[in-house]
């Protein structure tokens, strides 16, 4: 016969992720929004970008950051919502970045929509992976990463990265990616940008 033990109470987690939409439910979510105006210099066709409604939202990110930015050993969680669209034949995409601590890795996984994850090493060698619901993408250290939406619905992508990874946007703002994802006759085509 077992001896009686103290009963410990279980609690509800303070954060959840809506399965089909990727939205994060918590009272401490941080959200950032990027409009067409924010993406100056990102697309090859700057004239086309400047002719679009500058207030149009291209993507937004919901982030759950349970520890202070920069905490060694901590993890952040986020969902990116990238709208469908093109600028001069180039698919809507995120700014893209290396991590400020370049050795840090990250996981992406696709919740909904279709698109591509564009990856570039520090020697500018680039590649891209298709994204579809359920696809999981390991982004190694020293690798710039950018999402592109090739579909007609929002591309929704979950992410988990180290709390001390930080973001290096300056390298991409200065040098760009070495490839661009453009509309081809039969679908997306990765072309050289260098
Ligand atoms: C953070 C992670 C994502 C991106 C988001 C927006 O390390 O990679 O949450 O921040 O996809 O992209 P970007 O390039 O504008 O930060
Ligand atoms: Zn990242």
PDB file of C-alpha atoms and ligand atoms in Angstrom:
ATOM      1  CA  UNK A   1       0.000   0.000   0.000  1.00  0.00           C
ATOM      2  CA  UNK A   2       1.391   3.390  -0.958  1.00  0.00           C
ATOM      3  CA  UNK A   3       2.033   6.025   1.675  1.00  0.00           C
ATOM      4  CA  UNK A   4       0.186   9.367   1.368  1.00  0.00           C
ATOM      5  CA  UNK A   5       2.236  12.102  -0.260  1.00  0.00           C
ATOM      6  CA  UNK A   6       1.890  15.886  -0.307  1.00  0.00           C
ATOM      7  CA  UNK A   7      -0.143  17.007  -3.281  1.00  0.00           C
ATOM      8  CA  UNK A   8       1.522  19.675  -5.406  1.00  0.00           C
ATOM      9  CA  UNK A   9      -0.656  22.009  -7.419  1.00  0.00           C
ATOM     10  CA  UNK A  10      -0.363  22.421 -11.159  1.00  0.00           C
ATOM     11  CA  UNK A  11      -0.672  25.865 -12.710  1.00  0.00           C
ATOM     12  CA  UNK A  12      -1.726  27.083 -16.128  1.00  0.00           C
ATOM     13  CA  UNK A  13       1.185  28.334 -18.226  1.00  0.00           C
ATOM     14  CA  UNK A  14       1.178  32.108 -18.597  1.00  0.00           C
ATOM     15  CA  UNK A  15       1.742  31.950 -22.354  1.00  0.00           C
ATOM     16  CA  UNK A  16       0.268  29.948 -25.217  1.00  0.00           C
ATOM     17  CA  UNK A  17       0.432  29.787 -28.989  1.00  0.00           C
ATOM     18  CA  UNK A  18      -2.752  29.481 -31.040  1.00  0.00           C
ATOM     19  CA  UNK A  19      -2.164  26.342 -33.133  1.00  0.00           C
ATOM     20  CA  UNK A  20      -3.447  27.412 -36.552  1.00  0.00           C
ATOM     21  CA  UNK A  21      -2.604  31.103 -36.467  1.00  0.00           C
ATOM     22  CA  UNK A  22       0.669  31.260 -34.540  1.00  0.00           C
ATOM     23  CA  UNK A  23      -0.567  34.165 -32.424  1.00  0.00           C
ATOM     24  CA  UNK A  24       1.057  34.304 -29.007  1.00  0.00           C
ATOM     25  CA  UNK A  25      -1.296  34.787 -26.084  1.00  0.00           C
ATOM     26  CA  UNK A  26       0.347  36.380 -23.065  1.00  0.00           C
ATOM     27  CA  UNK A  27       0.097  39.644 -21.165  1.00  0.00           C
ATOM     28  CA  UNK A  28       3.704  40.383 -22.036  1.00  0.00           C
ATOM     29  CA  UNK A  29       3.995  40.284 -25.790  1.00  0.00           C
ATOM     30  CA  UNK A  30       6.116  42.758 -27.696  1.00  0.00           C
ATOM     31  CA  UNK A  31       5.116  43.550 -31.249  1.00  0.00           C
ATOM     32  CA  UNK A  32       7.083  45.195 -34.026  1.00  0.00           C
ATOM     33  CA  UNK A  33       5.652  46.242 -37.381  1.00  0.00           C
ATOM     34  CA  UNK A  34       7.463  46.834 -40.693  1.00  0.00           C
ATOM     35  CA  UNK A  35       5.808  48.846 -43.417  1.00  0.00           C
ATOM     36  CA  UNK A  36       6.817  49.455 -47.025  1.00  0.00           C
ATOM     37  CA  UNK A  37       8.407  52.714 -45.799  1.00  0.00           C
ATOM     38  CA  UNK A  38      10.584  50.765 -43.352  1.00  0.00           C
ATOM     39  CA  UNK A  39      11.947  48.627 -46.192  1.00  0.00           C
ATOM     40  CA  UNK A  40      13.736  51.382 -48.055  1.00  0.00           C
ATOM     41  CA  UNK A  41      16.690  49.877 -49.914  1.00  0.00           C
ATOM     42  CA  UNK A  42      15.615  46.281 -49.289  1.00  0.00           C
ATOM     43  CA  UNK A  43      14.155  45.499 -52.725  1.00  0.00           C
ATOM     44  CA  UNK A  44      16.127  45.772 -55.971  1.00  0.00           C
ATOM     45  CA  UNK A  45      13.505  48.023 -57.579  1.00  0.00           C
ATOM     46  CA  UNK A  46      13.516  51.082 -55.335  1.00  0.00           C
ATOM     47  CA  UNK A  47      11.257  53.011 -57.732  1.00  0.00           C
ATOM     48  CA  UNK A  48       8.621  50.265 -57.447  1.00  0.00           C
ATOM     49  CA  UNK A  49       8.907  50.249 -53.640  1.00  0.00           C
ATOM     50  CA  UNK A  50       8.508  54.013 -53.410  1.00  0.00           C
ATOM     51  CA  UNK A  51       5.394  53.920 -55.621  1.00  0.00           C
ATOM     52  CA  UNK A  52       3.518  51.621 -53.194  1.00  0.00           C
ATOM     53  CA  UNK A  53       1.445  52.945 -50.268  1.00  0.00           C
ATOM     54  CA  UNK A  54       4.190  53.622 -47.724  1.00  0.00           C
ATOM     55  CA  UNK A  55       1.930  52.701 -44.793  1.00  0.00           C
ATOM     56  CA  UNK A  56       1.202  49.219 -46.127  1.00  0.00           C
ATOM     57  CA  UNK A  57       2.262  46.623 -43.581  1.00  0.00           C
ATOM     58  CA  UNK A  58       4.668  44.041 -44.998  1.00  0.00           C
ATOM     59  CA  UNK A  59       5.171  42.075 -41.775  1.00  0.00           C
ATOM     60  CA  UNK A  60       4.841  42.152 -38.052  1.00  0.00           C
ATOM     61  CA  UNK A  61       6.420  40.059 -35.324  1.00  0.00           C
ATOM     62  CA  UNK A  62       4.991  39.025 -31.958  1.00  0.00           C
ATOM     63  CA  UNK A  63       7.720  38.231 -29.445  1.00  0.00           C
ATOM     64  CA  UNK A  64       7.666  36.591 -26.038  1.00  0.00           C
ATOM     65  CA  UNK A  65      10.823  37.559 -24.184  1.00  0.00           C
ATOM     66  CA  UNK A  66      10.648  36.033 -20.700  1.00  0.00           C
ATOM     67  CA  UNK A  67      14.126  37.251 -19.712  1.00  0.00           C
ATOM     68  CA  UNK A  68      15.902  40.580 -20.342  1.00  0.00           C
ATOM     69  CA  UNK A  69      17.437  41.098 -23.775  1.00  0.00           C
ATOM     70  CA  UNK A  70      21.014  39.805 -23.676  1.00  0.00           C
ATOM     71  CA  UNK A  71      20.517  37.190 -20.954  1.00  0.00           C
ATOM     72  CA  UNK A  72      23.090  34.434 -21.418  1.00  0.00           C
ATOM     73  CA  UNK A  73      21.400  31.033 -21.531  1.00  0.00           C
ATOM     74  CA  UNK A  74      17.894  32.476 -22.065  1.00  0.00           C
ATOM     75  CA  UNK A  75      15.611  31.881 -25.040  1.00  0.00           C
ATOM     76  CA  UNK A  76      13.183  34.110 -26.930  1.00  0.00           C
ATOM     77  CA  UNK A  77      10.138  32.977 -28.877  1.00  0.00           C
ATOM     78  CA  UNK A  78       8.411  34.804 -31.715  1.00  0.00           C
ATOM     79  CA  UNK A  79       5.951  34.529 -34.570  1.00  0.00           C
ATOM     80  CA  UNK A  80       6.438  36.461 -37.813  1.00  0.00           C
ATOM     81  CA  UNK A  81       3.465  37.303 -40.041  1.00  0.00           C
ATOM     82  CA  UNK A  82       4.640  38.181 -43.551  1.00  0.00           C
ATOM     83  CA  UNK A  83       1.980  39.426 -45.952  1.00  0.00           C
ATOM     84  CA  UNK A  84       1.758  38.271 -49.593  1.00  0.00           C
ATOM     85  CA  UNK A  85       2.878  40.709 -52.263  1.00  0.00           C
ATOM     86  CA  UNK A  86       5.694  41.715 -54.550  1.00  0.00           C
ATOM     87  CA  UNK A  87       7.820  44.758 -55.268  1.00  0.00           C
ATOM     88  CA  UNK A  88       8.986  44.871 -58.872  1.00  0.00           C
ATOM     89  CA  UNK A  89       8.602  41.087 -59.167  1.00  0.00           C
ATOM     90  CA  UNK A  90      10.471  40.421 -55.918  1.00  0.00           C
ATOM     91  CA  UNK A  91       8.485  38.691 -53.180  1.00  0.00           C
ATOM     92  CA  UNK A  92       7.665  40.530 -49.947  1.00  0.00           C
ATOM     93  CA  UNK A  93      10.390  39.662 -47.470  1.00  0.00           C
ATOM     94  CA  UNK A  94      11.807  40.494 -44.089  1.00  0.00           C
ATOM     95  CA  UNK A  95      14.828  42.756 -43.703  1.00  0.00           C
ATOM     96  CA  UNK A  96      16.985  39.805 -42.736  1.00  0.00           C
ATOM     97  CA  UNK A  97      19.916  39.829 -40.364  1.00  0.00           C
ATOM     98  CA  UNK A  98      22.946  38.133 -38.941  1.00  0.00           C
ATOM     99  CA  UNK A  99      22.899  37.815 -35.180  1.00  0.00           C
ATOM    100  CA  UNK A 100      25.023  40.333 -33.272  1.00  0.00           C
ATOM    101  CA  UNK A 101      26.594  37.320 -31.604  1.00  0.00           C
ATOM    102  CA  UNK A 102      27.127  35.717 -34.998  1.00  0.00           C
ATOM    103  CA  UNK A 103      27.759  32.217 -33.693  1.00  0.00           C
ATOM    104  CA  UNK A 104      24.217  31.884 -32.309  1.00  0.00           C
ATOM    105  CA  UNK A 105      21.759  29.629 -34.122  1.00  0.00           C
ATOM    106  CA  UNK A 106      17.963  29.784 -34.426  1.00  0.00           C
ATOM    107  CA  UNK A 107      14.994  27.547 -35.257  1.00  0.00           C
ATOM    108  CA  UNK A 108      12.241  28.592 -37.654  1.00  0.00           C
ATOM    109  CA  UNK A 109       9.148  26.527 -38.384  1.00  0.00           C
ATOM    110  CA  UNK A 110       6.330  27.250 -40.752  1.00  0.00           C
ATOM    111  CA  UNK A 111       2.864  27.530 -39.210  1.00  0.00           C
ATOM    112  CA  UNK A 112       0.901  28.584 -42.314  1.00  0.00           C
ATOM    113  CA  UNK A 113       1.352  29.810 -45.856  1.00  0.00           C
ATOM    114  CA  UNK A 114       4.156  29.136 -48.263  1.00  0.00           C
ATOM    115  CA  UNK A 115       7.455  30.780 -48.844  1.00  0.00           C
ATOM    116  CA  UNK A 116      11.168  30.455 -48.564  1.00  0.00           C
ATOM    117  CA  UNK A 117      13.899  30.907 -46.007  1.00  0.00           C
ATOM    118  CA  UNK A 118      16.879  32.594 -47.620  1.00  0.00           C
ATOM    119  CA  UNK A 119      20.195  31.870 -45.929  1.00  0.00           C
ATOM    120  CA  UNK A 120      23.601  33.419 -46.509  1.00  0.00           C
ATOM    121  CA  UNK A 121      26.946  32.506 -44.931  1.00  0.00           C
ATOM    122  CA  UNK A 122      29.502  35.096 -43.925  1.00  0.00           C
ATOM    123  CA  UNK A 123      31.361  34.372 -47.197  1.00  0.00           C
ATOM    124  CA  UNK A 124      28.108  35.381 -49.041  1.00  0.00           C
ATOM    125  CA  UNK A 125      27.382  31.875 -50.235  1.00  0.00           C
ATOM    126  CA  UNK A 126      23.576  31.621 -50.242  1.00  0.00           C
ATOM    127  CA  UNK A 127      20.808  29.061 -50.482  1.00  0.00           C
ATOM    128  CA  UNK A 128      17.067  28.899 -49.858  1.00  0.00           C
ATOM    129  CA  UNK A 129      14.708  26.351 -48.341  1.00  0.00           C
ATOM    130  CA  UNK A 130      11.028  25.982 -49.204  1.00  0.00           C
ATOM    131  CA  UNK A 131       8.668  26.615 -46.308  1.00  0.00           C
ATOM    132  CA  UNK A 132       5.280  24.984 -45.949  1.00  0.00           C
ATOM    133  CA  UNK A 133       3.189  24.246 -42.845  1.00  0.00           C
ATOM    134  CA  UNK A 134       5.188  21.936 -40.617  1.00  0.00           C
ATOM    135  CA  UNK A 135       8.591  22.554 -42.169  1.00  0.00           C
ATOM    136  CA  UNK A 136      11.366  23.011 -39.619  1.00  0.00           C
ATOM    137  CA  UNK A 137      14.468  25.028 -40.394  1.00  0.00           C
ATOM    138  CA  UNK A 138      17.698  25.044 -38.412  1.00  0.00           C
ATOM    139  CA  UNK A 139      19.607  28.254 -39.022  1.00  0.00           C
ATOM    140  CA  UNK A 140      23.233  27.666 -38.041  1.00  0.00           C
ATOM    141  CA  UNK A 141      25.454  30.367 -36.572  1.00  0.00           C
ATOM    142  CA  UNK A 142      27.204  32.828 -38.874  1.00  0.00           C
ATOM    143  CA  UNK A 143      24.213  32.665 -41.237  1.00  0.00           C
ATOM    144  CA  UNK A 144      22.047  35.609 -42.257  1.00  0.00           C
ATOM    145  CA  UNK A 145      18.354  34.715 -42.545  1.00  0.00           C
ATOM    146  CA  UNK A 146      15.391  36.272 -44.319  1.00  0.00           C
ATOM    147  CA  UNK A 147      11.815  35.133 -45.037  1.00  0.00           C
ATOM    148  CA  UNK A 148      10.062  35.594 -48.382  1.00  0.00           C
ATOM    149  CA  UNK A 149       6.352  34.978 -48.972  1.00  0.00           C
ATOM    150  CA  UNK A 150       5.775  33.244 -52.310  1.00  0.00           C
ATOM    151  CA  UNK A 151       2.090  32.519 -51.712  1.00  0.00           C
ATOM    152  CA  UNK A 152      -1.195  34.392 -51.712  1.00  0.00           C
ATOM    153  CA  UNK A 153      -1.851  34.190 -47.967  1.00  0.00           C
ATOM    154  CA  UNK A 154       0.222  35.360 -44.989  1.00  0.00           C
ATOM    155  CA  UNK A 155       3.380  33.364 -44.342  1.00  0.00           C
ATOM    156  CA  UNK A 156       3.347  32.626 -40.608  1.00  0.00           C
ATOM    157  CA  UNK A 157       6.585  31.429 -39.071  1.00  0.00           C
ATOM    158  CA  UNK A 158       7.500  30.567 -35.498  1.00  0.00           C
ATOM    159  CA  UNK A 159      11.017  31.155 -34.230  1.00  0.00           C
ATOM    160  CA  UNK A 160      13.162  30.410 -31.190  1.00  0.00           C
ATOM    161  CA  UNK A 161      16.531  32.067 -30.645  1.00  0.00           C
ATOM    162  CA  UNK A 162      18.998  32.792 -27.842  1.00  0.00           C
ATOM    163  CA  UNK A 163      18.167  35.810 -25.706  1.00  0.00           C
ATOM    164  CA  UNK A 164      21.692  37.134 -26.157  1.00  0.00           C
ATOM    165  CA  UNK A 165      21.803  36.629 -29.958  1.00  0.00           C
ATOM    166  CA  UNK A 166      20.986  40.250 -30.774  1.00  0.00           C
ATOM    167  CA  UNK A 167      20.535  41.509 -34.341  1.00  0.00           C
ATOM    168  CA  UNK A 168      23.046  42.813 -36.842  1.00  0.00           C
ATOM    169  CA  UNK A 169      20.958  44.618 -39.454  1.00  0.00           C
ATOM    170  CA  UNK A 170      23.794  46.931 -40.495  1.00  0.00           C
ATOM    171  CA  UNK A 171      25.713  44.307 -42.491  1.00  0.00           C
ATOM    172  CA  UNK A 172      22.631  43.510 -44.578  1.00  0.00           C
ATOM    173  CA  UNK A 173      21.722  47.198 -44.966  1.00  0.00           C
ATOM    174  CA  UNK A 174      25.235  47.802 -46.290  1.00  0.00           C
ATOM    175  CA  UNK A 175      25.870  44.714 -48.440  1.00  0.00           C
ATOM    176  CA  UNK A 176      22.444  43.100 -48.951  1.00  0.00           C
ATOM    177  CA  UNK A 177      21.993  39.403 -49.587  1.00  0.00           C
ATOM    178  CA  UNK A 178      23.875  37.836 -52.506  1.00  0.00           C
ATOM    179  CA  UNK A 179      20.619  36.374 -53.887  1.00  0.00           C
ATOM    180  CA  UNK A 180      17.084  37.596 -54.513  1.00  0.00           C
ATOM    181  CA  UNK A 181      13.866  35.569 -54.770  1.00  0.00           C
ATOM    182  CA  UNK A 182      11.841  36.721 -57.757  1.00  0.00           C
ATOM    183  CA  UNK A 183       8.723  35.657 -59.616  1.00  0.00           C
ATOM    184  CA  UNK A 184       9.612  33.354 -62.508  1.00  0.00           C
ATOM    185  CA  UNK A 185       7.405  32.007 -65.283  1.00  0.00           C
ATOM    186  CA  UNK A 186       6.788  28.799 -63.330  1.00  0.00           C
ATOM    187  CA  UNK A 187       7.227  30.013 -59.754  1.00  0.00           C
ATOM    188  CA  UNK A 188       9.895  31.450 -57.493  1.00  0.00           C
ATOM    189  CA  UNK A 189      13.421  31.707 -58.853  1.00  0.00           C
ATOM    190  CA  UNK A 190      16.543  32.458 -56.858  1.00  0.00           C
ATOM    191  CA  UNK A 191      18.794  34.843 -58.806  1.00  0.00           C
ATOM    192  CA  UNK A 192      22.217  36.264 -58.044  1.00  0.00           C
ATOM    193  CA  UNK A 193      22.302  39.811 -56.705  1.00  0.00           C
ATOM    194  CA  UNK A 194      26.086  40.249 -56.629  1.00  0.00           C
TER     195      UNK A 194
HETATM  196  C1  LIG B   1      14.832  36.909 -34.618  1.00  0.00           C
HETATM  197  C2  LIG B   1      14.151  36.106 -35.676  1.00  0.00           C
HETATM  198  C3  LIG B   1      12.807  36.644 -36.187  1.00  0.00           C
HETATM  199  C4  LIG B   1      12.932  37.921 -37.053  1.00  0.00           C
HETATM  200  C5  LIG B   1      11.647  38.246 -37.810  1.00  0.00           C
HETATM  201  C6  LIG B   1      11.719  39.562 -38.583  1.00  0.00           C
HETATM  202  O1  LIG B   1      16.164  36.526 -34.456  1.00  0.00           O
HETATM  203  O2  LIG B   1      15.017  35.826 -36.741  1.00  0.00           O
HETATM  204  O3  LIG B   1      11.930  36.862 -35.143  1.00  0.00           O
HETATM  205  O4  LIG B   1      13.317  39.003 -36.251  1.00  0.00           O
HETATM  206  O5  LIG B   1      11.379  37.225 -38.716  1.00  0.00           O
HETATM  207  O6  LIG B   1      12.830  39.615 -39.419  1.00  0.00           O
HETATM  208  P1  LIG B   1      13.875  40.796 -39.289  1.00  0.00           P
HETATM  209  O7  LIG B   1      15.009  40.412 -40.194  1.00  0.00           O
HETATM  210  O8  LIG B   1      13.186  42.056 -39.694  1.00  0.00           O
HETATM  211  O9  LIG B   1      14.290  40.855 -37.836  1.00  0.00           O
HETATM  212 ZN1  LIG B   2      17.338  35.755 -36.183  1.00  0.00          ZN
END
